[in-house]
Short mmCIF file of C-alpha atoms in Angstrom, two decimals:
data_model
loop_
_atom_site.label_atom_id
_atom_site.label_comp_id
_atom_site.label_asym_id
_atom_site.label_seq_id
_atom_site.Cartn_x
_atom_site.Cartn_y
_atom_site.Cartn_z
CA GLU A 240 0.00 0.00 0.00
CA ARG A 241 2.86 2.42 0.70
CA MET A 242 4.35 1.67 -2.74
CA ILE A 243 0.99 2.38 -4.39
CA LYS A 244 0.73 5.66 -2.54
CA VAL A 245 4.24 6.73 -3.70
CA LEU A 246 3.39 5.91 -7.33
CA GLU A 247 0.09 7.77 -7.14
CA GLU A 248 1.99 10.88 -6.00
CA LYS A 249 4.19 10.51 -9.12
CA ALA A 250 1.22 10.31 -11.56
CA GLY A 251 1.20 6.52 -11.44
CA PHE A 252 4.78 5.85 -12.71
CA MET A 253 8.40 6.73 -11.99
CA ASP A 254 11.93 5.63 -12.71
CA PHE A 255 12.58 2.23 -11.21
CA GLY A 256 16.06 3.30 -9.99
CA LYS A 257 14.57 6.04 -7.83
CA PHE A 258 11.79 3.72 -6.76
CA SER A 259 14.26 1.06 -5.58
CA ARG A 260 16.10 3.68 -3.48
CA GLU A 261 12.82 4.38 -1.70
CA PHE A 262 12.15 0.69 -1.07
CA LYS A 263 15.43 -1.08 -0.58
CA ALA A 264 15.88 -4.85 -0.32
CA TYR A 265 13.00 -5.54 -2.73
CA LYS A 266 13.74 -7.42 -5.92
CA LYS A 267 12.23 -6.73 -9.27
CA SER A 268 10.84 -10.27 -9.44
CA GLN A 269 8.88 -9.61 -6.22
CA LEU A 270 7.25 -6.50 -7.68
CA GLU A 271 6.29 -7.86 -11.11
CA GLU A 272 3.15 -9.53 -9.62
CA HIS A 273 1.78 -6.20 -8.33
CA PHE A 274 3.12 -3.56 -10.79
CA ASP A 275 3.92 -3.13 -14.47
CA PHE A 276 7.44 -2.52 -15.85
CA HIS A 277 8.18 -0.64 -19.07
CA PRO A 278 11.62 -0.31 -20.71
CA GLU A 279 12.83 3.17 -21.57
CA ARG A 280 12.36 4.15 -25.21
CA ASP A 281 15.99 5.24 -25.58
CA LYS A 282 17.08 1.61 -24.99
CA SER A 283 19.45 2.68 -22.26
CA GLY A 284 18.61 -0.33 -20.09
CA ARG A 285 16.57 1.70 -17.63
CA TRP A 286 13.05 0.71 -16.54
CA ILE A 287 9.90 2.53 -15.46
CA ILE A 288 7.60 1.06 -12.80
CA SER A 289 3.89 1.95 -12.93
CA LEU A 290 0.57 0.99 -11.43
CA GLN A 291 -1.24 -1.74 -13.26
CA GLY A 292 -3.08 -0.36 -16.28
CA VAL A 293 -1.21 2.98 -16.29
CA GLU A 294 0.66 3.79 -19.52
CA PRO A 295 3.65 6.01 -18.73
CA THR A 296 4.42 9.02 -20.90
CA PRO A 297 7.96 9.44 -22.32
CA PHE A 298 10.35 9.81 -19.45
CA GLU A 299 11.64 13.33 -19.00
CA GLU A 300 14.72 14.19 -16.99
CA GLU A 301 13.82 17.72 -16.11
CA ASP A 302 14.88 17.03 -12.54
CA VAL A 303 18.33 15.72 -13.60
CA PRO A 304 20.70 18.68 -14.06
CA PRO A 305 23.35 18.43 -16.77
CA PRO A 306 26.81 17.49 -15.54
CA VAL A 307 29.07 20.39 -14.64
CA SER A 308 32.81 20.06 -15.22
CA ARG A 309 35.36 21.14 -12.66
CA GLU A 310 36.58 23.86 -15.01
CA ASP A 311 33.04 25.26 -15.35
CA LYS A 312 32.69 25.35 -11.58
CA ARG A 313 35.92 27.30 -11.31
CA ARG A 314 34.95 29.73 -14.03
CA ALA A 315 31.64 30.35 -12.31
CA GLN A 316 33.59 31.76 -9.38
CA ASP A 317 35.89 33.94 -11.56
CA THR A 318 35.45 37.71 -11.75
CA GLN A 319 35.84 39.64 -15.01
CA LEU A 320 38.05 42.72 -14.55
CA GLY A 321 38.07 44.03 -18.15
CA ARG A 322 40.46 44.36 -21.08
CA PHE A 323 43.89 45.86 -20.47
CA SER A 324 47.30 46.31 -22.10
CA GLY A 325 50.66 45.14 -20.82
CA THR A 326 53.96 43.50 -21.73
CA ILE A 327 54.99 39.84 -21.70
CA ASN A 328 57.91 39.65 -19.31
CA ALA A 329 58.31 35.85 -18.99
CA PHE A 330 57.41 32.78 -21.04
CA ASP A 331 58.31 29.11 -20.55
CA GLN A 332 58.17 27.49 -23.97
CA ALA A 333 58.56 23.93 -22.66
CA LYS A 334 55.73 24.18 -20.11
CA GLY A 335 53.52 26.47 -22.18
CA TYR A 336 52.78 29.36 -19.82
CA GLY A 337 54.00 32.86 -19.09
CA PHE A 338 53.34 36.15 -17.28
CA ILE A 339 52.23 39.63 -18.32
CA LYS A 340 53.21 42.81 -16.47
CA SER A 341 50.31 45.25 -16.41
CA ALA A 342 49.81 48.07 -13.93
CA GLU A 343 46.32 48.74 -15.35
CA ALA A 344 45.09 45.25 -14.48
CA LEU A 345 46.47 45.38 -10.95
CA ALA A 346 44.87 48.79 -10.42
CA GLN A 347 41.42 47.33 -11.20
CA ALA A 348 41.97 44.23 -9.06
CA PRO A 349 40.86 44.14 -5.42
CA ALA A 350 43.20 45.55 -2.82
CA GLY A 351 45.99 43.19 -1.90
CA THR A 352 46.29 41.58 -5.36
CA THR A 353 49.96 41.39 -6.34
CA GLY A 354 52.10 39.71 -8.96
CA ASP A 355 52.02 39.49 -12.73
CA VAL A 356 49.13 38.21 -14.83
CA TYR A 357 49.39 34.50 -15.53
CA PHE A 358 48.46 33.14 -18.98
CA LYS A 359 48.65 29.87 -20.90
CA LYS A 360 50.00 29.35 -24.39
CA MET A 361 46.52 28.45 -25.65
CA ASP A 362 45.26 31.88 -24.53
CA LEU A 363 47.36 33.49 -27.28
CA GLU A 364 45.91 34.06 -30.73
CA ALA A 365 46.46 31.12 -33.09
CA GLU A 366 49.21 32.71 -35.20
CA SER A 367 51.18 33.71 -32.08
CA ARG A 368 51.31 30.25 -30.51
CA GLN A 369 54.18 29.18 -32.78
CA LEU A 370 56.47 31.98 -31.63
CA ASN A 371 59.36 31.12 -29.37
CA ARG A 372 60.33 32.73 -26.09
CA SER A 373 62.69 35.33 -27.56
CA ALA A 374 59.95 36.51 -29.95
CA LEU A 375 57.35 36.87 -27.17
CA VAL A 376 59.22 38.32 -24.20
CA GLY A 377 59.07 42.11 -24.34
CA ARG A 378 56.10 42.25 -26.74
CA ALA A 379 53.16 44.56 -25.96
CA VAL A 380 49.79 42.79 -25.71
CA GLU A 381 46.11 43.43 -25.07
CA PHE A 382 44.19 40.88 -23.02
CA ASP A 383 41.07 40.13 -21.02
CA CYS A 384 41.89 39.88 -17.33
CA ILE A 385 39.90 37.76 -14.87
CA LEU A 386 40.35 37.22 -11.17
CA THR A 387 40.28 33.50 -10.38
CA HIS A 388 38.50 31.95 -7.42
CA ASP A 389 41.77 31.93 -5.45
CA GLY A 390 42.34 35.67 -6.02
CA LYS A 391 45.01 35.51 -8.76
CA PRO A 392 44.87 37.49 -12.03
CA ARG A 393 44.80 35.53 -15.28
CA GLY A 394 44.90 36.66 -18.91
CA GLU A 395 42.71 35.38 -21.76
CA ASN A 396 42.16 36.28 -25.43
CA ILE A 397 45.66 37.72 -25.73
CA ASN A 398 46.53 39.70 -28.88
CA LEU A 399 49.99 40.95 -29.76
CA VAL A 400 50.07 44.67 -30.52
CA GLU A 401 51.80 45.38 -33.83
CA ALA A 402 54.07 48.35 -34.39
CA GLY A 403 52.21 51.58 -35.02
CA GLU A 404 49.07 50.59 -33.12
CA ALA A 405 47.90 52.41 -30.07
CA GLY A 406 49.10 50.88 -26.88
CA GLU A 407 52.21 49.40 -28.50
CA LYS A 408 54.45 50.49 -25.67
CA SER A 409 54.04 48.96 -22.29
CA ASP A 410 52.52 50.91 -19.48
CA VAL A 411 55.84 50.25 -17.72
CA PRO A 412 58.37 51.31 -20.42
CA MET A 413 61.92 49.99 -20.32
CA PRO A 414 64.54 52.57 -19.31
CA ASP A 415 66.91 53.71 -22.04
CA LEU A 416 70.43 52.34 -22.08
CA PRO A 417 73.06 54.66 -20.58
CA PRO A 418 75.26 56.36 -23.23
CA GLU A 419 78.44 54.76 -21.85
CA THR A 420 76.85 51.31 -22.15
CA VAL A 421 75.85 51.98 -25.75
CA GLU A 422 79.42 53.08 -26.56
CA ALA A 423 80.82 49.92 -24.96
CA MET A 424 78.39 47.78 -26.97
CA ILE A 425 79.33 49.51 -30.22
CA GLY A 426 83.04 49.01 -29.53
CA PHE A 427 82.49 45.34 -28.68
CA LEU A 428 80.52 44.71 -31.88
CA GLU A 429 83.15 46.48 -33.99
CA GLU A 430 85.75 44.11 -32.56
CA GLN A 431 83.57 41.19 -33.69
CA GLY A 432 83.17 42.48 -37.24
CA GLY A 433 79.93 44.38 -36.64
CA HIS A 434 77.74 41.36 -35.81
CA MET A 435 77.71 38.32 -33.53
CA ASP A 436 75.45 35.80 -31.80
CA TYR A 437 73.02 37.56 -29.45
CA GLY A 438 73.50 34.94 -26.71
CA ARG A 439 77.21 35.67 -26.47
CA PHE A 440 76.48 39.39 -26.65
CA ALA A 441 74.03 39.10 -23.73
CA ASN A 442 76.65 37.24 -21.68
CA ARG A 443 79.03 40.15 -22.25
CA PHE A 444 76.43 42.71 -21.04
CA PRO A 445 74.35 40.99 -18.34
CA GLY A 446 71.19 42.68 -17.12
CA THR A 447 70.44 44.26 -20.50
CA LYS A 448 66.97 43.47 -21.87
CA LYS A 449 66.27 42.84 -25.52
CA ALA A 450 63.51 45.44 -25.39
CA GLN A 451 66.08 48.07 -24.38
CA ILE A 452 68.24 47.16 -27.36
CA MET A 453 65.24 47.32 -29.70
CA GLN A 454 64.51 50.83 -28.42
CA CYS A 455 68.03 51.93 -29.38
CA ASP A 456 68.51 53.15 -32.98
CA THR A 457 72.09 51.86 -33.16
CA PHE A 458 71.49 48.09 -33.26
CA GLN A 459 69.39 45.59 -35.18
CA LEU A 460 68.28 42.10 -34.15
CA ILE A 461 68.11 39.50 -36.92
CA PRO A 462 66.79 35.89 -36.59
CA GLU A 463 69.39 33.52 -37.96
CA SER A 464 66.91 31.16 -39.70
CA ASP A 465 63.67 29.29 -39.16
CA ASN A 466 65.32 26.08 -37.96
CA THR A 467 68.01 27.25 -35.53
CA GLY A 468 66.00 26.99 -32.33
CA GLY A 469 65.19 30.68 -31.97
CA ARG A 470 68.76 32.00 -32.16
CA TRP A 471 69.32 35.66 -33.03
CA GLN A 472 72.14 37.85 -34.24
CA ILE A 473 72.79 41.40 -33.16
CA ALA A 474 74.44 43.77 -35.61
CA LEU A 475 75.19 47.42 -36.04
CA LEU A 476 72.91 49.35 -38.38
CA GLY A 477 74.09 49.04 -41.96
CA VAL A 478 75.78 45.64 -41.43
CA ASP A 479 74.23 42.94 -43.63
CA PRO A 480 73.23 39.70 -41.87
CA VAL A 481 75.31 36.62 -42.62
CA VAL A 482 74.49 32.93 -42.60
CA VAL A 483 74.84 30.99 -39.38
CA ALA A 484 78.05 29.18 -40.37
CA GLU A 485 79.78 32.40 -41.38
CA ALA A 486 78.55 34.18 -38.24
CA ALA A 487 79.91 31.39 -36.05
CA ALA A 488 83.27 31.52 -37.84
CA ASP A 489 83.47 35.33 -37.69
CA SER A 490 82.41 35.51 -34.04
CA ALA A 491 84.90 32.88 -32.84
CA PRO A 492 87.20 34.20 -30.11
CA PRO A 493 90.53 35.47 -31.55
CA ARG A 494 92.58 33.40 -29.11
CA GLN A 495 90.82 30.23 -30.16
CA ALA A 496 91.53 30.97 -33.84
CA GLU A 497 95.19 31.62 -33.02
CA ARG A 498 95.48 28.36 -31.11
CA THR A 499 93.89 26.45 -33.99
CA SER A 500 96.27 27.96 -36.57
CA GLU A 501 99.29 27.34 -34.33
CA ARG A 502 98.24 23.75 -33.79
CA SER A 503 97.79 23.12 -37.52
CA ASN A 504 101.16 24.74 -38.44
CA ALA A 505 103.15 23.25 -35.58
CA PRO A 506 105.82 20.67 -36.63
CA PRO A 507 105.39 17.10 -35.37
CA GLY A 508 107.01 16.56 -32.01
CA PRO A 509 109.51 13.84 -31.11
CA ILE A 510 108.24 10.38 -30.20
CA ALA A 511 108.90 9.94 -26.49
CA PRO A 512 106.96 8.80 -23.40
CA SER A 513 104.27 11.37 -22.71
CA GLU A 514 100.63 11.75 -21.70
CA GLY A 515 99.51 10.40 -25.06
CA LEU A 516 102.32 7.86 -25.69
CA TRP A 517 102.51 5.00 -23.17
CA LEU A 518 104.86 2.10 -22.52
CA ILE A 519 104.11 -1.58 -22.00
CA GLY A 520 105.94 -3.49 -19.30
CA CYS A 521 105.34 -6.00 -16.53
CA VAL A 522 105.63 -6.11 -12.76
CA LYS A 523 108.96 -7.60 -11.68
CA LYS A 524 108.57 -6.86 -7.94
CA TRP A 525 105.47 -6.34 -5.80
CA ASP A 526 105.14 -5.85 -2.04
CA PRO A 527 101.62 -6.99 -1.02
CA LYS A 528 101.93 -5.39 2.44
CA LYS A 529 103.05 -1.92 1.30
CA HIS A 530 101.01 -2.06 -1.92
CA PHE A 531 103.69 -0.90 -4.32
CA GLY A 532 106.15 -2.46 -6.72
CA PHE A 533 108.36 -1.90 -9.73
CA LEU A 534 107.83 -2.32 -13.46
CA VAL A 535 110.30 -3.17 -16.16
CA ALA A 536 109.90 -2.27 -19.83
CA ASP A 537 112.05 -1.81 -22.91
CA GLY A 538 113.91 1.43 -22.28
CA ALA A 539 112.83 1.81 -18.61
CA ASP A 540 113.78 -0.22 -15.56
CA ASP A 541 112.66 -0.06 -11.92
CA VAL A 542 109.62 2.11 -12.63
CA PHE A 543 107.80 2.71 -9.34
CA VAL A 544 104.07 1.85 -9.31
CA HIS A 545 101.63 2.26 -6.40
CA ARG A 546 98.25 0.70 -5.81
CA ASN A 547 96.55 4.10 -6.30
CA ASP A 548 97.88 4.21 -9.88
CA LEU A 549 95.84 1.10 -10.78
CA PRO A 550 92.16 0.88 -11.74
CA PRO A 551 89.72 0.44 -8.82
CA GLU A 552 89.09 -3.20 -9.80
CA LEU A 553 92.70 -4.13 -8.99
CA GLN A 554 93.49 -1.93 -6.00
CA GLY A 555 92.55 -4.76 -3.66
CA ASN A 556 94.62 -7.37 -5.52
CA THR A 557 97.62 -8.53 -3.49
CA ASN A 558 99.37 -10.60 -6.15
CA LEU A 559 100.38 -8.61 -9.23
CA MET A 560 103.71 -10.27 -9.87
CA GLY A 561 104.42 -10.65 -13.57
CA VAL A 562 101.26 -8.76 -14.74
CA GLU A 563 101.65 -6.80 -17.97
CA MET A 564 100.56 -3.17 -17.97
CA ALA A 565 100.37 -0.19 -20.26
CA PHE A 566 101.48 2.85 -18.27
CA GLU A 567 102.25 6.56 -18.53
CA LEU A 568 105.82 7.32 -17.56
CA MET A 569 106.74 10.40 -15.53
CA HIS A 570 109.71 11.70 -13.54
CA GLY A 571 109.23 12.53 -9.88
CA ASP A 572 110.72 15.43 -7.94
CA ASP A 573 113.64 13.22 -6.97
CA GLY A 574 114.42 12.44 -10.60
CA LYS A 575 113.26 8.82 -10.39
CA VAL A 576 110.84 7.34 -12.90
CA LYS A 577 107.37 6.42 -11.72
CA VAL A 578 103.93 5.56 -13.07
CA ARG A 579 101.26 8.23 -13.40
CA ASN A 580 98.45 6.01 -14.72
CA ALA A 581 98.47 2.29 -15.40
CA LYS A 582 96.08 0.01 -17.25
CA PRO A 583 96.74 -3.73 -16.76
CA LEU A 584 96.26 -5.94 -19.80
CA ILE A 585 93.98 -8.99 -19.85
CA GLN A 586 93.87 -12.14 -21.96
CA PRO A 587 91.65 -15.24 -22.34
CA ASN A 588 92.25 -17.85 -19.68
CA GLY A 589 91.62 -20.81 -22.00
CA ARG A 590 88.40 -21.73 -20.17
CA GLY A 591 86.03 -19.19 -21.72
CA GLY A 592 86.91 -16.40 -19.28
CA TRP A 593 89.52 -13.69 -18.76
CA GLN A 594 92.60 -13.25 -16.62
CA LEU A 595 95.39 -10.72 -16.12
CA ALA A 596 97.92 -10.92 -18.91
CA ALA A 597 101.30 -12.30 -17.84
CA PRO A 598 104.07 -13.78 -20.01
CA ASP A 599 104.23 -17.01 -17.99
CA SER A 600 100.48 -17.62 -18.25
CA ARG A 601 100.53 -16.83 -21.96
CA LEU A 602 103.18 -19.52 -22.50
CA GLU A 603 101.06 -22.01 -20.57
CA ILE A 604 98.09 -21.31 -22.88
CA VAL A 605 99.98 -21.14 -26.16
CA ALA A 606 102.41 -24.02 -25.62
CA PRO A 607 99.82 -26.85 -25.82
CA LEU A 608 98.42 -25.35 -29.01
CA VAL A 609 101.90 -25.17 -30.55
CA ARG A 610 102.67 -28.77 -29.63
CA ALA A 611 99.38 -29.99 -31.08
CA ALA A 612 99.77 -28.11 -34.39
CA PRO A 613 101.11 -30.15 -37.33
CA VAL A 614 104.65 -29.28 -38.33
CA ALA A 615 105.35 -28.71 -42.03
CA ARG A 616 108.75 -30.20 -42.81
CA PRO A 617 110.72 -28.25 -45.41
CA VAL A 618 111.84 -29.92 -48.61
CA GLY A 619 115.50 -29.58 -49.59
CA PRO A 620 118.64 -28.80 -47.68
CA PRO A 621 118.25 -27.27 -44.21
CA PRO A 622 118.71 -23.49 -43.98
CA PRO A 623 122.01 -22.13 -42.66
CA PRO A 624 122.09 -21.43 -38.95
CA ALA A 625 121.19 -17.88 -37.94
CA ALA A 626 124.01 -15.60 -36.88
CA ALA A 627 124.28 -14.94 -33.19
CA SER A 628 122.96 -11.55 -32.15
CA SER A 629 123.83 -9.48 -29.13
CA ARG A 630 120.32 -8.03 -28.98
CA PRO A 631 118.02 -9.48 -26.31
CA ARG A 632 115.48 -11.97 -27.52
CA ALA A 633 112.15 -10.26 -28.12
CA GLY A 634 108.75 -11.77 -27.58
CA ILE A 635 106.93 -13.56 -24.85
CA ARG A 636 109.79 -15.74 -23.58
CA PHE A 637 112.07 -12.72 -23.11
CA ALA A 638 109.36 -10.93 -21.13
CA ALA A 639 108.90 -14.00 -18.94
CA GLU A 640 112.60 -14.23 -18.19
CA THR A 641 112.80 -10.48 -17.48
CA CYS A 642 109.71 -10.10 -15.27
CA GLY A 643 109.89 -13.31 -13.25
CA GLU A 644 112.57 -15.59 -12.03
CA GLN A 645 114.21 -17.57 -14.80
CA ARG A 646 113.12 -21.16 -14.73
CA PRO A 647 115.96 -23.68 -14.53
CA ARG A 648 116.07 -25.83 -17.61
CA PRO A 649 116.07 -29.57 -16.93
CA ALA A 650 119.34 -31.32 -17.65
CA ARG A 651 119.28 -33.47 -20.75
CA ALA A 652 119.93 -37.17 -20.44
CA PRO A 653 123.21 -38.30 -22.01
CA ARG A 654 122.69 -39.55 -25.54
CA ALA A 655 123.57 -43.16 -26.07
CA VAL A 656 126.42 -43.64 -28.49
CA ARG A 657 126.25 -46.71 -30.66
CA SER A 658 129.58 -48.44 -30.97
CA SER A 659 130.74 -49.19 -34.47
#
């Protein structure tokens, strides 16, 4: 009876979703015996419940307000201040927002409002959204200013003011450059051939705004090209712009050009141990307790090496005897030779891994391969014996005998002599 009374108050029918919120814990199957159900005509899956024999009219959602976005709610709380003029004083091209300085807008804002007028890149007119930071900062604009719900000014519908239009200059004009600064800038540009990259020019005169330079009748700012990332050149009036490559060559520091010419004309130096030319030797002595030892190499003997001269991977190694290294040779204050930097050499260990290169270990790896290789016997008379040489034997065996202790050769067994 209570359900019937609710439906009668609603003209005999209502949305079943609202009806089920009034009478919870009742299933649709329980109600089908006492009421009629009609599907919505929009085929949205919703149902209408009605008294038996009552034909519902098309369901109207006049009591369901349209959804309101969060942005619309915020804008409903914004306050329109009017249209003003100002100057863009900051713009972040990567993040897509900037700030406008306008004394007019702040004068119309409520008391206590401070700061510049915030704007987004999309608030600019379509043709201005492609401009980079250097083309926007310092430009005069006209904009609609609103006060957001949190009391901050924001700009919308921003139009750049072209030259010759009213309101071109900012309400806070840039101060003119002092005459002595202009003279210094002219002298600096004359030293650079009358033109140079604006970034280097700005580093030479910090604190100078581009708008101040544009107000001066002595200079001209020229974009280098459309694909140089927004780079500009500054030149004296009457100086023709040059291409980027020529400008970079002309604006190179004189000292750098002199160093380059001297380097190209300098005669080749003598080949000797230096920072770029290293020696290769091996460790003949190593003290594991004091962490230093001595290297030997062709042309250098008893070269002092310390653990700190080695790579970090080997500074904890206590056994470096016989290890081969490439090293930079230097002379200490006492006149003795020592290692400045050392790079130990590595080699395969014969088991699929790596190990520190040492002449003895290399012989152990190579010797079995040499013994197993087939020997090609020469045809004809044997070659004459080689003449004895006073030079030390080069190669792996000489390094092994020099770096480590010489191995005693086993005595040969006496050869049996057959009696005739």
